[in-house]
XYZ file of C-alpha atoms in Angstrom:
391
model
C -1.896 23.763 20.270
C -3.390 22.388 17.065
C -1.072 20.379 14.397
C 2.280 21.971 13.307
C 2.850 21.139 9.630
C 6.516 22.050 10.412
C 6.513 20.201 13.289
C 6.246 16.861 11.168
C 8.023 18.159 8.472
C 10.889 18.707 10.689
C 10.955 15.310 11.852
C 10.728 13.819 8.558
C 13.614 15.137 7.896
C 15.440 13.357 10.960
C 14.018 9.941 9.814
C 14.705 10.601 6.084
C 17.423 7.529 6.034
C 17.671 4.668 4.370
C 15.853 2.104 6.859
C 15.026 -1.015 4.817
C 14.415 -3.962 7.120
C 17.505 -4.932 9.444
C 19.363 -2.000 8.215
C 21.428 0.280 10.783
C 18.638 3.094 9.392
C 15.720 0.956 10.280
C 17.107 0.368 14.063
C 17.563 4.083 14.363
C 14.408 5.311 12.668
C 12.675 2.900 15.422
C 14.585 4.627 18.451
C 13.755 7.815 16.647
C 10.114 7.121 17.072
C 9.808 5.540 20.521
C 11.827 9.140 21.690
C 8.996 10.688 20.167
C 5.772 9.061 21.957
C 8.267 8.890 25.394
C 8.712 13.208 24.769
C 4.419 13.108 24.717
C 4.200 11.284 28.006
C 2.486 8.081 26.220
C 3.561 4.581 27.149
C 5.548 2.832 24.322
C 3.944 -0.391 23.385
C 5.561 -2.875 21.158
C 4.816 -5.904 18.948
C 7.393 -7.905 17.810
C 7.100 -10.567 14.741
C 9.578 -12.071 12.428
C 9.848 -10.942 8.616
C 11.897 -11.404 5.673
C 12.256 -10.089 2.306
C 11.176 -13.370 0.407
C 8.097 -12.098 -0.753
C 9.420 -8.934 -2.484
C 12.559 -9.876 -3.364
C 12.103 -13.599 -4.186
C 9.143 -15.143 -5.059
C 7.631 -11.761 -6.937
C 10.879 -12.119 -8.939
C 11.134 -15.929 -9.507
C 7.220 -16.268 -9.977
C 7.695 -13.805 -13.650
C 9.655 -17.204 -14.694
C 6.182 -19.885 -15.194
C 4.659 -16.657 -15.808
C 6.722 -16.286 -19.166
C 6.847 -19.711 -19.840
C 3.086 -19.942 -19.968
C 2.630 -16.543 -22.419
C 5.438 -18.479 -24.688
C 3.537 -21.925 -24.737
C 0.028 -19.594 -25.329
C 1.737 -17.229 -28.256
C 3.807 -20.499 -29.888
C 0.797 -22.696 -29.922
C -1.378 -20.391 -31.052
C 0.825 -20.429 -34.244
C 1.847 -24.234 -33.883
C -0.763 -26.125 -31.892
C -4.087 -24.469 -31.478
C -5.250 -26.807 -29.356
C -2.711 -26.553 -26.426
C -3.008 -22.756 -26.585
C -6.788 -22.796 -26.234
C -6.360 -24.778 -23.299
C -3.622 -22.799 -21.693
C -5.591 -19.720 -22.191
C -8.657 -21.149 -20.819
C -7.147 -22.488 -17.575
C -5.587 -18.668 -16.991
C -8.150 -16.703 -18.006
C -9.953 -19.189 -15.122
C -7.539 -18.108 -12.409
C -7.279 -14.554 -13.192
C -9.515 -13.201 -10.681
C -7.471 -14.921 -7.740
C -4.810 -13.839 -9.208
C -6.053 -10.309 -9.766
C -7.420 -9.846 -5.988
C -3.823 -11.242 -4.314
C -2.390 -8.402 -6.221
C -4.929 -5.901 -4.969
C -5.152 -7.276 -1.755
C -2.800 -9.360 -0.529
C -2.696 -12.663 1.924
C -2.654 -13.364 5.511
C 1.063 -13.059 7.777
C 3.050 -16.502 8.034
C 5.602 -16.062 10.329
C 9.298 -17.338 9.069
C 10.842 -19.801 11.038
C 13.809 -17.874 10.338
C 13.647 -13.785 9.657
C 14.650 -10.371 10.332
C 13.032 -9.388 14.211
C 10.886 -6.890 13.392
C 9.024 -4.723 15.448
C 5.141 -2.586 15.366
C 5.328 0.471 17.768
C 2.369 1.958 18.808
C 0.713 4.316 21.839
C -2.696 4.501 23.055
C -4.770 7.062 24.252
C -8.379 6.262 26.013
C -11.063 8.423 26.197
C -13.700 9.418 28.543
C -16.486 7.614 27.064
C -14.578 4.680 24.602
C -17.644 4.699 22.807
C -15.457 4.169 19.176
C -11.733 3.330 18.194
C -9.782 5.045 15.342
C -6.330 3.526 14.495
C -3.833 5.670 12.545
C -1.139 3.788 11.275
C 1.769 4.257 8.639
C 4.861 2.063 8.042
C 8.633 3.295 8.809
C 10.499 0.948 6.806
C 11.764 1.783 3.071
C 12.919 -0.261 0.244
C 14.364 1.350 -3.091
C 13.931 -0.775 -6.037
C 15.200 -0.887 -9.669
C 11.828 0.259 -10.820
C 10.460 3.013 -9.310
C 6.490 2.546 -8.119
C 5.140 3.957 -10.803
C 7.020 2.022 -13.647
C 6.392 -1.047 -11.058
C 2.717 -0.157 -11.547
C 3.024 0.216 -15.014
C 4.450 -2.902 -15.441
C 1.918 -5.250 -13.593
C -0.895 -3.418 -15.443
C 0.539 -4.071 -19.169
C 1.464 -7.436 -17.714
C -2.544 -8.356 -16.333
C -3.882 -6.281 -19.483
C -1.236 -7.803 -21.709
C -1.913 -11.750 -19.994
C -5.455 -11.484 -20.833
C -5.453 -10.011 -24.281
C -3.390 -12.961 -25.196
C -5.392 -15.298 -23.647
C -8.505 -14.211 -24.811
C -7.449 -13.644 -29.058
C -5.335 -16.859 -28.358
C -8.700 -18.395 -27.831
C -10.318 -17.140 -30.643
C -7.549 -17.498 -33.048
C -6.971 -21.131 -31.963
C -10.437 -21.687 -32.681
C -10.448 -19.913 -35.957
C -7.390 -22.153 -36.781
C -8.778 -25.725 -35.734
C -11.199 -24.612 -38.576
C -8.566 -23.849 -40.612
C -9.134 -19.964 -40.667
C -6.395 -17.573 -40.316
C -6.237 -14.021 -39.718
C -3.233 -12.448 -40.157
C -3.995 -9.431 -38.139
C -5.112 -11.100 -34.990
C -1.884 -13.180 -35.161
C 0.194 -9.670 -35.642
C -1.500 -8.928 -32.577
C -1.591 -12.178 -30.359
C 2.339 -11.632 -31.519
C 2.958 -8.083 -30.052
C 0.929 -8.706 -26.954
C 3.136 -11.791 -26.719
C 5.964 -9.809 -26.769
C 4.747 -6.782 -24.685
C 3.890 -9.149 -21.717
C 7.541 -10.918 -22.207
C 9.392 -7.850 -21.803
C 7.350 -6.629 -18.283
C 7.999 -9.939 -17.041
C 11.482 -9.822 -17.454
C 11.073 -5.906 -15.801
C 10.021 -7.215 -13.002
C 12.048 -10.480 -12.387
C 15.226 -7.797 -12.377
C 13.272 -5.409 -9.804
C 15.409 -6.307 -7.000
C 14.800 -4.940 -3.283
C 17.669 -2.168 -2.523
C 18.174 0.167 0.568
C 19.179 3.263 -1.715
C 16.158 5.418 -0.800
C 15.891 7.339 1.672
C 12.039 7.574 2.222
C 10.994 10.942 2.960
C 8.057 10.919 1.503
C 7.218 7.416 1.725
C 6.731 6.572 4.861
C 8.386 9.302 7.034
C 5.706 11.742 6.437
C 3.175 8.970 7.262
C 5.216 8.809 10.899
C 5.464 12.057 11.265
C 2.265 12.619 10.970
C 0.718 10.248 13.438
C 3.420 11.133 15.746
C 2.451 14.895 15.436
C -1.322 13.760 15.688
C -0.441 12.335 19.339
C 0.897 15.326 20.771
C -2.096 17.419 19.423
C -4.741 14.665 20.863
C -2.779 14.088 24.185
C -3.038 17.627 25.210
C -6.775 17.742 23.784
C -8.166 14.049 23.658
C -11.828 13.399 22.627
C -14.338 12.658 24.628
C -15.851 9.381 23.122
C -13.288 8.036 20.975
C -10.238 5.859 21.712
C -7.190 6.413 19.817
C -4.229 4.053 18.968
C -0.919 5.244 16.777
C 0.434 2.936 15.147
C 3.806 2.677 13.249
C 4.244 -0.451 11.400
C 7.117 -2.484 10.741
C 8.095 -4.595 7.035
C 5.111 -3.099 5.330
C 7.488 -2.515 1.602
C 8.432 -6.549 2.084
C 4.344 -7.326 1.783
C 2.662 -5.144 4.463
C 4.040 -8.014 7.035
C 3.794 -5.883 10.054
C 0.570 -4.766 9.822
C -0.658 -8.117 8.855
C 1.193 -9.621 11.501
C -0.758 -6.597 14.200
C -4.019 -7.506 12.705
C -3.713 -11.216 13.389
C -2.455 -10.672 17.423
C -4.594 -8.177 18.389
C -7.631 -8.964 16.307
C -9.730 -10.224 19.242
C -9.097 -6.629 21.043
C -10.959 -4.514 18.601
C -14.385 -4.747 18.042
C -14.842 -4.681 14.286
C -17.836 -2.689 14.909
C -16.655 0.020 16.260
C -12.953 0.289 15.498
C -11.690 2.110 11.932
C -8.405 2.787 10.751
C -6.621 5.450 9.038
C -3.708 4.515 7.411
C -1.307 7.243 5.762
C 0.518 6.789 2.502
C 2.921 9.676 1.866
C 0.970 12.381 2.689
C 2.762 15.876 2.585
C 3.801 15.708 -1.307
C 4.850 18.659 -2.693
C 3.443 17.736 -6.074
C -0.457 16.854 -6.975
C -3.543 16.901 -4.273
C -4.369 15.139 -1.196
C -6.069 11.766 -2.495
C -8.177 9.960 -0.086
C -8.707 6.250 -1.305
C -12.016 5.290 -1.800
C -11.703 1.810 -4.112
C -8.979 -0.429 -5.763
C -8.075 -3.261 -7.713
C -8.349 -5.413 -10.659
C -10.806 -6.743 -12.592
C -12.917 -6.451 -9.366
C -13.206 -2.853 -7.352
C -12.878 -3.014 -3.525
C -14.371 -0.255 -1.324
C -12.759 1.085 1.684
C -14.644 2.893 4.718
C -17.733 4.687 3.073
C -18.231 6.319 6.688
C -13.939 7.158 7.150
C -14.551 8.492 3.401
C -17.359 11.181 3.783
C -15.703 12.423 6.933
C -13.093 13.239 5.286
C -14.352 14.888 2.653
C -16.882 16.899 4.732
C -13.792 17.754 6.842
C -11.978 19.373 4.186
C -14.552 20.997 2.780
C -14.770 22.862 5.784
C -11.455 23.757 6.140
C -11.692 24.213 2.667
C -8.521 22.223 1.797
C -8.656 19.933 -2.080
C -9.259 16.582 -1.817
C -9.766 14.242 -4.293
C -11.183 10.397 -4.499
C -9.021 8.012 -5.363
C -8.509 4.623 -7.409
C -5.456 1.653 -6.913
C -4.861 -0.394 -9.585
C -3.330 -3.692 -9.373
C 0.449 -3.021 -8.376
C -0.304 -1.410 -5.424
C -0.796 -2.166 -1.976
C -0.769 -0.495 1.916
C -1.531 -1.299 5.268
C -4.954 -0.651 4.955
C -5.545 -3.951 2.919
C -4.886 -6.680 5.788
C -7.190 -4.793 7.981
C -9.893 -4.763 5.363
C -9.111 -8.110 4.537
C -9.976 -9.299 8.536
C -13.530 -7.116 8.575
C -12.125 -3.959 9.414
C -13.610 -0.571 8.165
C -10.747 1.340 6.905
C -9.488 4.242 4.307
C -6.333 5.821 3.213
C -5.010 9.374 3.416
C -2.057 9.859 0.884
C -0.722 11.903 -1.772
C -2.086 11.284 -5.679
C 1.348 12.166 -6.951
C 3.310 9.014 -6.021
C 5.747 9.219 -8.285
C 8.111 11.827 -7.244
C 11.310 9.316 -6.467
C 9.392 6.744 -4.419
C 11.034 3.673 -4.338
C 14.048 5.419 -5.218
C 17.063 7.584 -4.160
C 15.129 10.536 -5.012
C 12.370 10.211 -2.421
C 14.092 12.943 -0.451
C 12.815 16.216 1.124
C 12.418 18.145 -2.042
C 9.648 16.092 -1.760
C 7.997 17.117 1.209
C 5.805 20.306 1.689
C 5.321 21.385 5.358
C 1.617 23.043 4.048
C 0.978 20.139 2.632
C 1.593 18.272 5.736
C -0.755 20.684 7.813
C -3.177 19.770 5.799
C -3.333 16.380 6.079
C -2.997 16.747 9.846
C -5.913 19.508 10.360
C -8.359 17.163 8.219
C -7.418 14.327 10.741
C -8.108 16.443 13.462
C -11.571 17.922 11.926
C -12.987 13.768 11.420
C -12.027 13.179 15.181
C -14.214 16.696 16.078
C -16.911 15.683 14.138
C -17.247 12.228 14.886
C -16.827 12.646 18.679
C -19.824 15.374 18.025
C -21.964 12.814 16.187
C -21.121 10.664 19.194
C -21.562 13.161 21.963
């Protein structure tokens, strides 16, 4: 039997709750899922790691404070003391780019000494052959926020746009100013910018973590999906490829769980012949199946060139839309830790992100069960054709 779009759409459904970390939600959801691999006959492996919600709803917050403090000093010196805001604006336009890829990116998992115990679930099927590994993974915790993700994403682009526009006709204003010339319409400017960046920094210091939504789209259809995935691949497994399914844990408080995965089992796969496939609310009722192919700013990143073309040559066989698709700064997914250790990896996910996510809306209106099939046949087609390549 080949993948059910209403079969995952049916347990979305069941696991659309509220389940932010160390929620009464979040314990269920994980019972939910461990039912699910026990009904398929796999063996329920777990990983368990410590997490918090510092990251998201701390130090994002309380980091918007020097943040502001350092547009003020660039905008009021530029109109009071050139000198102090060419030097401000050279020192940050000199740390931008670290800046720039954490935001894309992301860092490495440090365990709390004191958190919320968290837990990765995951099966594994071998093959005949284990001549190649493919990891699907997608995250089962939610967090609602007072933004929703796209006005989050919004915001952090006006605020890295905004930071650097400052910084960079701060510079030549101050410079125009030490030699006594002024420009009244660059300081109009260097003014609004000023003011733009202030008010998405106070945006985000006030986008505090919630447990309000109840995460249909984002991540249940991910879970569903790699849950339906298993039963389809345990009753028909490939030949030469190894498969893992992994559900991750704390991903919305900084993609800690699988960060924290990457880090124990790193030594297990062979980065040479292991990809993964992460899922990012696939299903969406609204806009096309997007398959991730670079992000970030000011530099692009690249995911899996190889997990990329099979996927597209996949769907164009089944003759199902897919389109390429870009992250800005703002966004991140479990995909990035695993690139970040060597990994060759991609994302699967819906384009139109901003039906409710991160909110009480992201509910099963949401959801298409087509849309779902989709997603699940292309899987199935890059498994066929790369354990024929392989064969």
């Amino acid at each position: 039997m080949s993948f059910s779009g209403q079969n995952a759409y049916d347990f979305t459904e069941r696991i659309s709750i509220p389940r932010l970390i160390g929620s009464d939600g979040w314990i269920k959801a994980r019972k939910m899922i461990k039912n699910e691999f026990k009904q398929y006959g796999y063996e329920i492996r777990t990983h368990e790691f410590k997490s918090s919600m510092f990251i998201t709803n701390v130090l994002l917050r309380v980091l918007m404070i020097p943040l502001l403090t350092i547009i003020f000093l660039i905008v009021w010196g530029y109109f009071f003391f050139p000198w102090l805001s060419l030097i401000l604006s050279i020192i940050v336009l000199c740390i931008i780019p670290l800046i720039g890829k954490y935001a894309s990116s992301g860092t490495d998992y440090k365990e709390p000494k004191e958190g919320i115990n968290s837990q990765n679930v995951f099966a594994e099927l071998k093959s005949l052959n284990s001549k190649i590994h493919i990891v699907f993974m997608g995250h089962y915790d939610t967090k609602s926020q007072v933004l929703s993700i796209v006005q989050r994403v919004i915001c952090y682009v006006l605020l890295f746009v905004g930071g650097i526009t400052v910084c960079i006709l701060s510079i030549i204003g101050s410079i125009l100013k030490i030699f006594f010339i002024t420009n009244p319409i660059l300081s109009l400017i260097i003014f609004i910018c000023g003011i733009i960046t202030a008010i998405v920094s106070v945006l985000l210091m006030a986008n505090a973590v919630q447990n309000k939504s109840p995460g249909s789209l984002d991540n249940g259809t991910a879970v569903a999906t790699l849950l339906e995935l298993s039963r389809v691949f345990k009753e028909n497994p490939p030949e030469n490829i190894d498969l893992t399914f992994l559900c991750t844990d704390a991903e919305e408080q900084g993609l800690l769980g699988a960060s924290a995965f990457i880090q124990e089992f790193e030594e297990k796969y062979d980065k040479n012949n292991t990809y993964f496939i992460n899922f990012e609310a696939p299903g969406a009722k609204k806009g096309k199946l997007g398959i991730l192919t670079s992000f970030g700013m000011p530099k692009k990143q690249y995911t899996s060139k190889k997990l990329n073309e099979l996927a597209i040559k996949a769907a164009e066989e089944l003759k199902i839309e897919i389109k390429k698709q870009y992250w800005p700064i703002g966004l991140q997914a479990d995909h990035n830790p695993v690139m970040n250790h060597g990994y060759k990896a991609t994302m699967l996910g819906a384009m139109a992100m901003s039906v409710g996510v991160h909110t009480p809306n992201d509910n099963m209106e949401n959801v298409s069960s087509e849309k779902l099939e989709e997603v699940g046949r292309i899987c199935e087609k890059i498994i066929d054709l790369l354990d024929g390549e392989l064969s």
